CSV table of C-alpha atoms and ligand atoms in Angstrom, one decimal:
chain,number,residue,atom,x,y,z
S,1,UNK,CA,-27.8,-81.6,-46.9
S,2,UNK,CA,-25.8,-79.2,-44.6
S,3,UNK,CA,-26.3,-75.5,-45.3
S,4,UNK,CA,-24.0,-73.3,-43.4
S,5,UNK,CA,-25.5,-69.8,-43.3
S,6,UNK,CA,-23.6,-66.7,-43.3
S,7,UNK,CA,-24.5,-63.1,-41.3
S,8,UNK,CA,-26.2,-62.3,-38.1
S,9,UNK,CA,-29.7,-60.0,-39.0
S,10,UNK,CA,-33.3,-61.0,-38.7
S,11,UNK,CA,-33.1,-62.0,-42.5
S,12,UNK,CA,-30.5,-64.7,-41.5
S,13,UNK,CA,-32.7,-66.0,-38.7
S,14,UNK,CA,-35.7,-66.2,-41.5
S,15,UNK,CA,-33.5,-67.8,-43.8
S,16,UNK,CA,-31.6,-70.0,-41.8
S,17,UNK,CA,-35.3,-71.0,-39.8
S,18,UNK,CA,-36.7,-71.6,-43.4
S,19,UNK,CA,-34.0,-73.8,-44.4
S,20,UNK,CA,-34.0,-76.4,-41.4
S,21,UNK,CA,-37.6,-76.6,-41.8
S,22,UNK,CA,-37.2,-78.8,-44.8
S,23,UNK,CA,-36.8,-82.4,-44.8
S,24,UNK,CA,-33.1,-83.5,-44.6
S,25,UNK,CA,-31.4,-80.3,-44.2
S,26,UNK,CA,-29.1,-78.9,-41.0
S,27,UNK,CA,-28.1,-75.6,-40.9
S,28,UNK,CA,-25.7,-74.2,-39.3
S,29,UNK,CA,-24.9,-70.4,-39.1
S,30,UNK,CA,-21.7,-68.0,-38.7
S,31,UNK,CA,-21.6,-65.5,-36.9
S,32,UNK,CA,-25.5,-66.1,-36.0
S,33,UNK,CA,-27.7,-65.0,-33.1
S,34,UNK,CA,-29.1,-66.0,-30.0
S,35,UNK,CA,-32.8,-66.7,-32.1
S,36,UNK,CA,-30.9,-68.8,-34.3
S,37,UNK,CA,-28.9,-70.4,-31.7
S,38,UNK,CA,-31.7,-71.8,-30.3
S,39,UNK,CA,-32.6,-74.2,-33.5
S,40,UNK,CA,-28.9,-74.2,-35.5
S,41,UNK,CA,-25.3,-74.2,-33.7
S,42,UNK,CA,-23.7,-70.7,-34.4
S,43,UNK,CA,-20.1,-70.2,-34.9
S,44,UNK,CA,-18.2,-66.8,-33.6
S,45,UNK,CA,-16.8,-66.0,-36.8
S,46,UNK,CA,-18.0,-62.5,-38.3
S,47,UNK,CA,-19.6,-62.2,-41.5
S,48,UNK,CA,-16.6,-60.1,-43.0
S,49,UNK,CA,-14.1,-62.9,-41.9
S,50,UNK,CA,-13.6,-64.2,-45.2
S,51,UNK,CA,-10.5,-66.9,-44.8
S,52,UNK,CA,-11.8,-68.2,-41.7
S,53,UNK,CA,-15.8,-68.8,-43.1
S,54,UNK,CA,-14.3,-71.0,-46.2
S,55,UNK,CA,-12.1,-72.9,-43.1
S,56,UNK,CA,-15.8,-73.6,-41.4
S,57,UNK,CA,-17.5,-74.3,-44.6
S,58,UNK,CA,-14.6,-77.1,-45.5
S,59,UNK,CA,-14.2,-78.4,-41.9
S,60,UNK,CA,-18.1,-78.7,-41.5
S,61,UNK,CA,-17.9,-80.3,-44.7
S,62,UNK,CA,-21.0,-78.0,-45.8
S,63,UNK,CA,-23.0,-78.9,-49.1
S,64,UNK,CA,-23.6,-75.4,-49.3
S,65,UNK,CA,-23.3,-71.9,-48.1
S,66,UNK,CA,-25.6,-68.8,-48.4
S,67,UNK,CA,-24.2,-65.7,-48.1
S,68,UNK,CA,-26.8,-63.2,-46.4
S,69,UNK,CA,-25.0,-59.5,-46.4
S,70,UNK,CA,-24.2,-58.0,-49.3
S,71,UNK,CA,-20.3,-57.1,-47.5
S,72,UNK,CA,-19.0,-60.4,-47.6
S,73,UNK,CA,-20.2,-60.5,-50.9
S,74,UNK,CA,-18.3,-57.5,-52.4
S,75,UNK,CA,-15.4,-58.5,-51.0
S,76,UNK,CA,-15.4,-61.9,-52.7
S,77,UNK,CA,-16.7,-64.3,-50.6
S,78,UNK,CA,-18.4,-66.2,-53.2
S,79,UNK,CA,-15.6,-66.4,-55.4
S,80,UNK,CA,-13.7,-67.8,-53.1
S,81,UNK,CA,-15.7,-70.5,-51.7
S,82,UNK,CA,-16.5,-71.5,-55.1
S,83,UNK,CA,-12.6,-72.0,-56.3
S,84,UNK,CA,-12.5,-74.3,-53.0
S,85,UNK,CA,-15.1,-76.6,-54.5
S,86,UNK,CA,-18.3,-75.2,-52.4
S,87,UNK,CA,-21.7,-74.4,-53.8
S,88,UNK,CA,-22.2,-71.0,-52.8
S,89,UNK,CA,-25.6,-69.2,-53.7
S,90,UNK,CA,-24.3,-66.0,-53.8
S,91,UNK,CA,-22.6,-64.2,-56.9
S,92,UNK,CA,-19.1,-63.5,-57.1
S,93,UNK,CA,-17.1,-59.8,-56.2
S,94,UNK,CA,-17.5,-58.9,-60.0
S,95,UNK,CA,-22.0,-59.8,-59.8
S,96,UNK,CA,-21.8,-57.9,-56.3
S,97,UNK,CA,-20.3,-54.4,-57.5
S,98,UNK,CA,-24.4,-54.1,-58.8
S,99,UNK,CA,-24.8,-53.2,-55.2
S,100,UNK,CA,-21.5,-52.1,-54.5
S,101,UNK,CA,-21.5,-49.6,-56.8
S,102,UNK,CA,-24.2,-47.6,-58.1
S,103,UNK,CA,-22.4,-46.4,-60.7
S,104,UNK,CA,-21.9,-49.9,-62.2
S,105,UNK,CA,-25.6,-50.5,-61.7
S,106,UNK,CA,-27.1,-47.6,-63.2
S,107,UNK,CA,-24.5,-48.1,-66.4
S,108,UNK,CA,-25.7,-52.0,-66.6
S,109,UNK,CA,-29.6,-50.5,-66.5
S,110,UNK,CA,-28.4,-48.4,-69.4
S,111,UNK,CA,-26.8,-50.8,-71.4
S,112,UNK,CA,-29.6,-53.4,-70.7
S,113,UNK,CA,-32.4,-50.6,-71.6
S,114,UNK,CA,-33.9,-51.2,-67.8
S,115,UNK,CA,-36.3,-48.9,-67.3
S,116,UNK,CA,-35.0,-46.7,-65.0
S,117,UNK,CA,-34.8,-42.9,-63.7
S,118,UNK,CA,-32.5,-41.1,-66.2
S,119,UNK,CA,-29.4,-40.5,-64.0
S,120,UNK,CA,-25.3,-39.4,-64.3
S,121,UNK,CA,-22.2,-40.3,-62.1
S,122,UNK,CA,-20.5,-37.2,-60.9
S,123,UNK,CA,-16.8,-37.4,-59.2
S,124,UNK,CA,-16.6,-33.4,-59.2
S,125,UNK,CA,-19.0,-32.1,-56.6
S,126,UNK,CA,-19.1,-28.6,-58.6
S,127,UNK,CA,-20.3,-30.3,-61.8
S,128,UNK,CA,-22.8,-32.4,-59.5
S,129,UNK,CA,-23.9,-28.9,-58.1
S,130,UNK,CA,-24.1,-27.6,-61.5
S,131,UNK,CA,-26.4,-30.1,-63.5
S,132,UNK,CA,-28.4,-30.0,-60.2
S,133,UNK,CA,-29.3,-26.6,-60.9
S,134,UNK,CA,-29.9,-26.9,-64.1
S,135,UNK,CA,-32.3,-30.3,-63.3
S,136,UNK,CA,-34.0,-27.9,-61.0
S,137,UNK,CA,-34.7,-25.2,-63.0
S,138,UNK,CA,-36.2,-27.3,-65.9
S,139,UNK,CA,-38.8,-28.2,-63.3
S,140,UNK,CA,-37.1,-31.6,-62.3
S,141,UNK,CA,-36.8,-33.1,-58.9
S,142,UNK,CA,-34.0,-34.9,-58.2
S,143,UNK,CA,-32.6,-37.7,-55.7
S,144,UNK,CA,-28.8,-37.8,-54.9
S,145,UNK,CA,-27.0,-41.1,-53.8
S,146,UNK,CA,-23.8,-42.1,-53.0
S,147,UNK,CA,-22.0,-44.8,-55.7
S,148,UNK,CA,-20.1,-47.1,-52.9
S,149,UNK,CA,-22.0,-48.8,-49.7
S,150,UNK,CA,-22.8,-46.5,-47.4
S,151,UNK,CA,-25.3,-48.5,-45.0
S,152,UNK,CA,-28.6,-47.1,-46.0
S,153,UNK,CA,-27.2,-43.8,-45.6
S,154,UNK,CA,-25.9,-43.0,-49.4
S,155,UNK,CA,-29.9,-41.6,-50.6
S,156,UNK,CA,-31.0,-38.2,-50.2
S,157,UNK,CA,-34.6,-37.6,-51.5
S,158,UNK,CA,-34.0,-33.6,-51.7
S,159,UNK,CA,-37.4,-32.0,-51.6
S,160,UNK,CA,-35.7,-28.3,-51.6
S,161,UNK,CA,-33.0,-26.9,-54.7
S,162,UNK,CA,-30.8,-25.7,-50.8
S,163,UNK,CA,-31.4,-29.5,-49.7
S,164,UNK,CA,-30.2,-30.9,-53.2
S,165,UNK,CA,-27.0,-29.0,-53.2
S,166,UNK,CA,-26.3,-29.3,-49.5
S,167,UNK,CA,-26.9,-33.1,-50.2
S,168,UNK,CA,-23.7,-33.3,-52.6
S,169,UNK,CA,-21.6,-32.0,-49.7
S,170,UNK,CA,-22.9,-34.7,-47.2
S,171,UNK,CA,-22.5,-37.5,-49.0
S,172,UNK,CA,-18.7,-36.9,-50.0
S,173,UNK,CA,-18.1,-36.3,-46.6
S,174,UNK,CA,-19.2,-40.1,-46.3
S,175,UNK,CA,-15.7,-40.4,-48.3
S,176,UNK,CA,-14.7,-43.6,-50.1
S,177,UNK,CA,-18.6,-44.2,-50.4
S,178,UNK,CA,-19.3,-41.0,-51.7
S,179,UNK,CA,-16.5,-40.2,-53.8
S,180,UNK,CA,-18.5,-41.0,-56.8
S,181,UNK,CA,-21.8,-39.6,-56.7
S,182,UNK,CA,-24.9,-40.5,-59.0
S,183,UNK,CA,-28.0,-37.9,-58.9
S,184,UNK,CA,-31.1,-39.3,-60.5
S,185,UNK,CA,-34.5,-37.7,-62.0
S,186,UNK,CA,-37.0,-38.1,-58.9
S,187,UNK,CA,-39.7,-40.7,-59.6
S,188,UNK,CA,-43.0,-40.9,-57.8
S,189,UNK,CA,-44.6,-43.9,-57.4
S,190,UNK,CA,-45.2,-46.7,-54.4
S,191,UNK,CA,-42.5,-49.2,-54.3
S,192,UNK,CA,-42.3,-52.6,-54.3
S,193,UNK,CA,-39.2,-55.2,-53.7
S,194,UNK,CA,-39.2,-58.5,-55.8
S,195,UNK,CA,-36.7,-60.8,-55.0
S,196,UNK,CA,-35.5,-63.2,-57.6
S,197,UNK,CA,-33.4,-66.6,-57.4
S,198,UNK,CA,-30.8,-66.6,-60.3
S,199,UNK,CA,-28.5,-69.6,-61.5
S,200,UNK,CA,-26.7,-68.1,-64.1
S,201,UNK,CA,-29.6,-67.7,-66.8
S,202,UNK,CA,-32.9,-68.7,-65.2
S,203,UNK,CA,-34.6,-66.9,-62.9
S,204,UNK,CA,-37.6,-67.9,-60.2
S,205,UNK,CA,-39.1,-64.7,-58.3
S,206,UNK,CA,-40.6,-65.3,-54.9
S,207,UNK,CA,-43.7,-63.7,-53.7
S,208,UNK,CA,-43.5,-59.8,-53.7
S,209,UNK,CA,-43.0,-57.7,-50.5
S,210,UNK,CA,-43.6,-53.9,-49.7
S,211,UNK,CA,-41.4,-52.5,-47.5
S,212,UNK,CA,-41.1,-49.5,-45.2
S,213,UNK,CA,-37.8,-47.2,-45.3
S,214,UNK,CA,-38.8,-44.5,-43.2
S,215,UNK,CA,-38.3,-44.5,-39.2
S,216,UNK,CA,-42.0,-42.8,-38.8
S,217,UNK,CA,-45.7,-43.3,-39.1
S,218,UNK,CA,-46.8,-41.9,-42.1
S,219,UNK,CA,-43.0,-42.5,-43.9
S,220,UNK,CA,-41.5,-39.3,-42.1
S,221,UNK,CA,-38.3,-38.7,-41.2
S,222,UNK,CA,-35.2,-40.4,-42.1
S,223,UNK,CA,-34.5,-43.7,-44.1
S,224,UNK,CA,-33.6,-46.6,-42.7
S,225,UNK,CA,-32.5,-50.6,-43.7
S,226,UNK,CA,-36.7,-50.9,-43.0
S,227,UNK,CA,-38.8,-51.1,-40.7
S,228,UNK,CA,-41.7,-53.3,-41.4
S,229,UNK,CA,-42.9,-55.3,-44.5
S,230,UNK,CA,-45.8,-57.2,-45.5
S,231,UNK,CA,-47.2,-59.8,-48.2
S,232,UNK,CA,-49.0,-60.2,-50.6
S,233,UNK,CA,-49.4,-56.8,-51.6
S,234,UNK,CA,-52.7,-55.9,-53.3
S,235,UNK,CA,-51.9,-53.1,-55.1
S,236,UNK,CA,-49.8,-54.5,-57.5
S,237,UNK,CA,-51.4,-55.5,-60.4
S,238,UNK,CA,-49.5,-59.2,-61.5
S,239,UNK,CA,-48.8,-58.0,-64.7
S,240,UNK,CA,-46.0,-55.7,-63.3
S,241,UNK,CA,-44.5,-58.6,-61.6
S,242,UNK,CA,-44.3,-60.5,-64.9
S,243,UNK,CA,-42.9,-56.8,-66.7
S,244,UNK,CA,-40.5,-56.5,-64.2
S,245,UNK,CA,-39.1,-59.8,-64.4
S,246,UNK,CA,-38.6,-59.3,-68.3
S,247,UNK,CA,-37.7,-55.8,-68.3
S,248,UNK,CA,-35.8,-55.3,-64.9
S,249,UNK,CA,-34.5,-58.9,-64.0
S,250,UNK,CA,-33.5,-61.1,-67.0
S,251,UNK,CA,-31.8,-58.1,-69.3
S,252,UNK,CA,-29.4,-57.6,-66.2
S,253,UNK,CA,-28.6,-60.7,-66.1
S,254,UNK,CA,-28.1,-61.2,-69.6
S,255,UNK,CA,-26.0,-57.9,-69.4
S,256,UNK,CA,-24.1,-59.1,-66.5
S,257,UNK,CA,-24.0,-62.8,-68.7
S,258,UNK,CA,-22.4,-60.8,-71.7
S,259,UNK,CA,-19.6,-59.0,-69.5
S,260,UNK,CA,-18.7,-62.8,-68.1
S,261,UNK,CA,-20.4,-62.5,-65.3
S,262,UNK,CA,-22.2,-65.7,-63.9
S,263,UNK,CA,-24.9,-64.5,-61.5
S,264,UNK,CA,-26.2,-67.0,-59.3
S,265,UNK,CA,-28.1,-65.8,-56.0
S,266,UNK,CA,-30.4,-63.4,-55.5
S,267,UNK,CA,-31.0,-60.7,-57.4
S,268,UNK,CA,-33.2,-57.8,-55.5
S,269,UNK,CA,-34.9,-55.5,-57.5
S,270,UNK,CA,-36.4,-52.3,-55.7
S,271,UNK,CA,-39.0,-51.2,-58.5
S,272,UNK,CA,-41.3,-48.6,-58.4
S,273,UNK,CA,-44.6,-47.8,-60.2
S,274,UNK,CA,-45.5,-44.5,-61.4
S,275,UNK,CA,-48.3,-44.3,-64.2
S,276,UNK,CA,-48.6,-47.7,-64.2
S,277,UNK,CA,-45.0,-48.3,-65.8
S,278,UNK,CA,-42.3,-49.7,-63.2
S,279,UNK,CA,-39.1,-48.4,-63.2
S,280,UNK,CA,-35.6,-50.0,-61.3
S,281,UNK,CA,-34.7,-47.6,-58.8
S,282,UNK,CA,-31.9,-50.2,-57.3
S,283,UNK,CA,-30.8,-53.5,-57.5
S,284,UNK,CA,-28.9,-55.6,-54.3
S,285,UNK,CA,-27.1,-58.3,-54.5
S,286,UNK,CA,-28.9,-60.4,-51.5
S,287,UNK,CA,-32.1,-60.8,-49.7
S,288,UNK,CA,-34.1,-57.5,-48.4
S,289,UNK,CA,-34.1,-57.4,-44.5
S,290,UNK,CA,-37.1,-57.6,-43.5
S,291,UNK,CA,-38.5,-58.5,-47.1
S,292,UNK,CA,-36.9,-62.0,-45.9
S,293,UNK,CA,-39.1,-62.2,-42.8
S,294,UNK,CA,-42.3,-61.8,-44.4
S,295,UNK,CA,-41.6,-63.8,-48.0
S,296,UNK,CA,-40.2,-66.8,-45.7
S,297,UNK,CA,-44.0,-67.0,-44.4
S,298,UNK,CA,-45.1,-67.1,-47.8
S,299,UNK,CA,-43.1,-70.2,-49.1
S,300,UNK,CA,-43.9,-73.5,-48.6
S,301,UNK,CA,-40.7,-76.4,-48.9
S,302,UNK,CA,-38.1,-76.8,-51.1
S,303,UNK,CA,-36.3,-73.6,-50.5
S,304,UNK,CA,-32.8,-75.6,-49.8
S,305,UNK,CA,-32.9,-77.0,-52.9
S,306,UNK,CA,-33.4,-74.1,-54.7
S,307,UNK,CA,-30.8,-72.6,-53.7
S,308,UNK,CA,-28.7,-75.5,-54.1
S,309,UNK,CA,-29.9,-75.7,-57.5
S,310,UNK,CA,-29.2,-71.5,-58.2
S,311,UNK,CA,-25.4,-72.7,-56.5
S,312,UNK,CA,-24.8,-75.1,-59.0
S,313,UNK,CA,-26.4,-73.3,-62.4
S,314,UNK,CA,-29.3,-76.0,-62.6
S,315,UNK,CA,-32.7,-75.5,-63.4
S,316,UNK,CA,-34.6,-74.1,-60.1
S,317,UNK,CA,-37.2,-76.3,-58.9
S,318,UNK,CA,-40.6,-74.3,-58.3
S,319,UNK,CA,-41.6,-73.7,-54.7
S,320,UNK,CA,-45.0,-73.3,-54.1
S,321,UNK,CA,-46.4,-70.4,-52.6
S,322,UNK,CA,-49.0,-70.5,-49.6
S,323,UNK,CA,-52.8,-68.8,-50.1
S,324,UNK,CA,-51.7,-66.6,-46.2
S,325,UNK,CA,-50.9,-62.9,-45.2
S,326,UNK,CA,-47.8,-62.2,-43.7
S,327,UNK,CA,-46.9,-58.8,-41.5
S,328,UNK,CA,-43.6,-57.9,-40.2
S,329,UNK,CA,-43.0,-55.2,-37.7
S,330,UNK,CA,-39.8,-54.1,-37.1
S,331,UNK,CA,-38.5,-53.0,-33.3
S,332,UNK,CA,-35.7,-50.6,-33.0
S,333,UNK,CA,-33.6,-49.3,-30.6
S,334,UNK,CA,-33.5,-45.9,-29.2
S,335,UNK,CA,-31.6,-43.6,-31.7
S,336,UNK,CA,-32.1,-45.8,-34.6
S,337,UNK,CA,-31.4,-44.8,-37.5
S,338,UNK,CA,-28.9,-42.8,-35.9
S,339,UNK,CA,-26.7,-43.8,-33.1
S,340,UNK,CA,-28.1,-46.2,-31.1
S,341,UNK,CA,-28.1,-47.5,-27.1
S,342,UNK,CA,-27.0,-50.5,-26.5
S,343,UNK,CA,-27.3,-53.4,-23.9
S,344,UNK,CA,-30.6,-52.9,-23.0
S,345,UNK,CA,-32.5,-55.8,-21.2
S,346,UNK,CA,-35.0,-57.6,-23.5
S,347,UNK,CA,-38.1,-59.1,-22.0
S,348,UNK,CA,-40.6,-61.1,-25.5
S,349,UNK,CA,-43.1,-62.0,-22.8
S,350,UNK,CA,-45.3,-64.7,-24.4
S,351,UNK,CA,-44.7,-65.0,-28.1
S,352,UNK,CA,-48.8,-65.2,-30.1
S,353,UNK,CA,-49.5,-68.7,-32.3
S,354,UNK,CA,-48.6,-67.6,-35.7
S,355,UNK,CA,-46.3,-65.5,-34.9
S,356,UNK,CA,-42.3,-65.6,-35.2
S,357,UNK,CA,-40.0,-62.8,-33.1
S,358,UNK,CA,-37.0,-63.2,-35.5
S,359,UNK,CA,-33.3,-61.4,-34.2
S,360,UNK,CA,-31.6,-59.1,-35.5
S,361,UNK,CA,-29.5,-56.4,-33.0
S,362,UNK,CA,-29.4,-58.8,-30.0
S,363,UNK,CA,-26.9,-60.1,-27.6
S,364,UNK,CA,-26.8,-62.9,-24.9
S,365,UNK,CA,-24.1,-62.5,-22.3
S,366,UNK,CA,-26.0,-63.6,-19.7
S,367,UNK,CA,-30.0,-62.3,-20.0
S,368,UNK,CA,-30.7,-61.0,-23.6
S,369,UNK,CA,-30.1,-57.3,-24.6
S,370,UNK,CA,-29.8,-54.9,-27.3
S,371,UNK,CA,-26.7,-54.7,-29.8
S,372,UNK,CA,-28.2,-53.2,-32.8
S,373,UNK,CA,-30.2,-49.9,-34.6
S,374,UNK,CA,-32.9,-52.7,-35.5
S,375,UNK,CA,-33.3,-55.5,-32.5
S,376,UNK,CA,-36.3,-57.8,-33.5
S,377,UNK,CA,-38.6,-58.1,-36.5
S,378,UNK,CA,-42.4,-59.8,-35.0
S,379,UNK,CA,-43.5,-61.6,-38.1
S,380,UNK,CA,-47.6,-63.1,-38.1
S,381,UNK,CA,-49.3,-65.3,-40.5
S,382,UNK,CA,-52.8,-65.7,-40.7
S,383,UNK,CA,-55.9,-65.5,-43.7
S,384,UNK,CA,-55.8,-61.9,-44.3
S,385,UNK,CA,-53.5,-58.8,-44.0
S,386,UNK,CA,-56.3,-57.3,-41.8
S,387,UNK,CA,-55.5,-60.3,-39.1
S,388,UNK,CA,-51.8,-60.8,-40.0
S,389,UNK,CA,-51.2,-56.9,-39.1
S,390,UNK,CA,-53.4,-57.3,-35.9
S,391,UNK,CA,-50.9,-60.6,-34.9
S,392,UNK,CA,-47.7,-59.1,-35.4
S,393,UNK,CA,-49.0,-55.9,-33.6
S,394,UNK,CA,-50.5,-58.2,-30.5
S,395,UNK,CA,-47.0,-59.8,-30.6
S,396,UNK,CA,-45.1,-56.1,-30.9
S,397,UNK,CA,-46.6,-55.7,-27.7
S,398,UNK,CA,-45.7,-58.1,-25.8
S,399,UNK,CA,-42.2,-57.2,-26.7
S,400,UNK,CA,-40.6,-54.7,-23.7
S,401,UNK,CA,-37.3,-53.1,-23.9
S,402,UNK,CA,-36.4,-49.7,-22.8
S,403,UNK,CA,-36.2,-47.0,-25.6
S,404,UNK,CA,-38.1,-49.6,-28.0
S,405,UNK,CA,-39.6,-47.8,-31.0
S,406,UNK,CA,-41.9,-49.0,-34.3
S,407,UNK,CA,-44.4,-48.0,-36.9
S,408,UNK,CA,-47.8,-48.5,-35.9
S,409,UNK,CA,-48.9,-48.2,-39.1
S,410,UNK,CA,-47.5,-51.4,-40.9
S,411,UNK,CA,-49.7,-52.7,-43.4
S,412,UNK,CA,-52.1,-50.3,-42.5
S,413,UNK,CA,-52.8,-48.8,-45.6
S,414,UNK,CA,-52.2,-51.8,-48.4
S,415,UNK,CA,-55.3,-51.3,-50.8
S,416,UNK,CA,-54.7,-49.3,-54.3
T,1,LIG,P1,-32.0,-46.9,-53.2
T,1,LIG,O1,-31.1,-47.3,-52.1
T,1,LIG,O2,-31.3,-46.5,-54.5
T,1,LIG,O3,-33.1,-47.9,-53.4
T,1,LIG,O4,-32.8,-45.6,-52.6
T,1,LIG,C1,-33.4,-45.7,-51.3
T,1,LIG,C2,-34.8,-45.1,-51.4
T,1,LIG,O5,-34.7,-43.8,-51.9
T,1,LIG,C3,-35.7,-45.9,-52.3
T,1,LIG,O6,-36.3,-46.9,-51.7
T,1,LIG,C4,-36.7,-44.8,-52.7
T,1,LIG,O7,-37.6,-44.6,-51.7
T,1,LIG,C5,-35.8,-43.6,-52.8
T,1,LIG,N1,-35.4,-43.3,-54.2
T,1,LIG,C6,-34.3,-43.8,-54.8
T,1,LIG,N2,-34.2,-43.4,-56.1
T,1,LIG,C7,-35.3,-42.7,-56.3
T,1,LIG,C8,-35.8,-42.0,-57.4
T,1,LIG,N3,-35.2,-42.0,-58.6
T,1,LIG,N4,-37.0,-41.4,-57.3
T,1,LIG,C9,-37.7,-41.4,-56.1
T,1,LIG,N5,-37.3,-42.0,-55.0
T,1,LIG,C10,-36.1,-42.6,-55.1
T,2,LIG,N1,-35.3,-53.5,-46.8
T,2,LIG,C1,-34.5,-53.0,-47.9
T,2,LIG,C2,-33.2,-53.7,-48.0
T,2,LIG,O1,-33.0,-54.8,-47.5
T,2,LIG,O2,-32.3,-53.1,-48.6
């Protein structure tokens, strides 16, 4: 089988690594990376070149294609690849807007009773300001988000009533993205991401990640896309996982199924937990990044054909998962999540056993250098999260680059 993979992150290196690890499959990958260059040929065509990836996928005569961003997505990717005659595990423009708009994806949790945080769209920023206020005087915290994609930059967890309302003006200043704007009741909880194979009906959920949004120790400071995961997570009771699936998972589908909408891909659900109940605070449309890192470590074979099976709406074989710990750590580039430098010289020294240095914002001209906010996720395996932690930080090190910055404290604290 011939799998062309589509994007460039450290989630497309996981993927695309996972996929030629099982017996009779070649990948190849568009636009790629130099870490995925070295096992898969990459083609310079950009993740957002629509017409010229379904040329590739029909002159490389692929079997099937697997769309990592969410972008190419939304803008129809899928759909379009699909009318050509190629399975593509990915859903179509009309699946995608669950991620593309947050609108359409809190109104689908409505209509599907998903538990979620009781939220309203807003297009008029005084009205927004307005139920704000009144949210805030009833003793209620709330969390403002912009409808359209806005790179990880659309959530403001206001903390302060001044925050709150300054936040409305921020994110319509984002424009198209934050033209429609949806503020939500503020949950509090720990968060988990579950990522779930769909083929149209069926569903099979990989192993569970936790992932971490903030740029600091201690989750201070900003959000960002996430910068360090790890699994399994201990906390979570399995019963949740099982809940979610049947109160988060299948009624979207089923919602989407009822609108005409054939879902099959990946359906990533960011839940949280507060009281014990677990509640959808998102939904995307494609793998996490760097959920991907770690749950590739936790799968055994078969992954391929899964996929292929989610591509064609058959029933999804089972892939087994393996007894081990996995710990990613992410390593960013000076200014990340804000504006980043770039073209900084790259040394990985001697890479640990068990461990995997997957690319993500990297460039080789010549020598390899920096080209993105997040460069490299180090991903160890070993018997315990103790040991996988203490793996992907002795591989972290090793790592040199100037301005380099990570958590120290991934996986640190995993217990209940
Ligand atoms: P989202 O992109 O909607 O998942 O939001 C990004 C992050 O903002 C989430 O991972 C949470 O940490 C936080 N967040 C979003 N919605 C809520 C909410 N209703 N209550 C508390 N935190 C939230
Ligand atoms: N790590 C969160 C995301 O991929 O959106």
């Amino acid at each position: 089988m011939k799998v062309l993979v589509v994007g460039s992150g450290g989630r497309e290196h996981a993927l695309a690594l996972k996929l030629s690890q099982d017996p009779g499959v070649e990948v190849i990958c568009a636009p790629g990376n130099p870490g995925i260059a070295a096992f898969a040929p990459c083609f310079p065509i950009a993740a957002n070149a629509l017409d010229e990836l379904v040329v590739l996928a029909l002159s490389e005569q692929v079997d099937l294609v697997v769309v990592g961003p969410e972008d190419p997505l939304v803008l129809g990717l899928a759909d379009m690849l699909r009318s050509q005659g190629v399975p593509t595990f990915g859903p179509g423009s009309d699946g995608a807007r669950l991620e593309g708009s947050k609108a359409f994806s809190k109104a689908i949790m409505e209509e599907a009773g998903v538990p979620t945080a009781l939220g309203k769209s807003f297009q008029d920023p005084g009205s927004a300001k307005d139920y704000i206020r009144s949210k805030w005087d009833s003793g209620r915290k709330v969390v403002i988000k912009a409808s359209g994609n806005a790179l990880g930059k659309g959530v403001i967890v206001a903390e302060t009533l001044e925050e709150a309302i300054q936040a409305v003006d921020d994110l319509q200043a984002l424009g198209e993205a934050g033209e429609t704007l949806v503020v939500e009741d503020r949950l509090f909880g720990r968060e988990f991401s579950l990522l779930t194979l769909v083929n149209g009906s069926d569903i099979f959920s990989l192993p569970v990640a936790q992932d971490y949004k903030r740029i600091f120790d201690g989750d201070q400071g900003p959000n960002t896309g996430g910068m360090g995961t790890y699994s399994p997570v201990p906390w979570i009771n399995p019963e949740w996982v099982t809940t979610a699936e049947e109160k988060i998972v299948r009624p979207a589908i089923q919602a989407l199924k009822a609108k005409g909408i054939d879902y099959r891909g990946v359906l990533f659900s960011g839940i949280m937990v507060e009281n014990d109940a677990v509640y959808c605070l998102e939904y995307n449309v494609r793998f996490g990044d760097p959920e991907t890192q770690s749950v590739m470590n936790r799968i055994g074979e078969g992954l391929s054909y899964a996929l292929l099976a989610c591509a064609n709406g058959d029933p999804i074989p089972e892939i087994p998962v393996l007894d081990k710990a996995v710990c990613t750590v992410v390593v960013a580039s000076e200014g990340y999540p804000g504006t980043v430098v770039k073209g900084r010289e790259i040394s990985l020294g001697s890479v640990p056993e068990n461990v995997t240095v997957y690319h993500a914002g990297t460039a080789q001209p010549d020598k390899l250098v920096t080209s993105g906010g997040r460069v490299l996720g180090v991903t160890a395996t070993a018997a315990s999260l103790v040991e996988a932690r203490r793996l992907a930080y002795e591989g972290v090190s090793q790592v040199c680059f100037e301005g380099m910055q990570f958590r120290t404290d991934i996986g640190q604290k995993v217990d209940a």
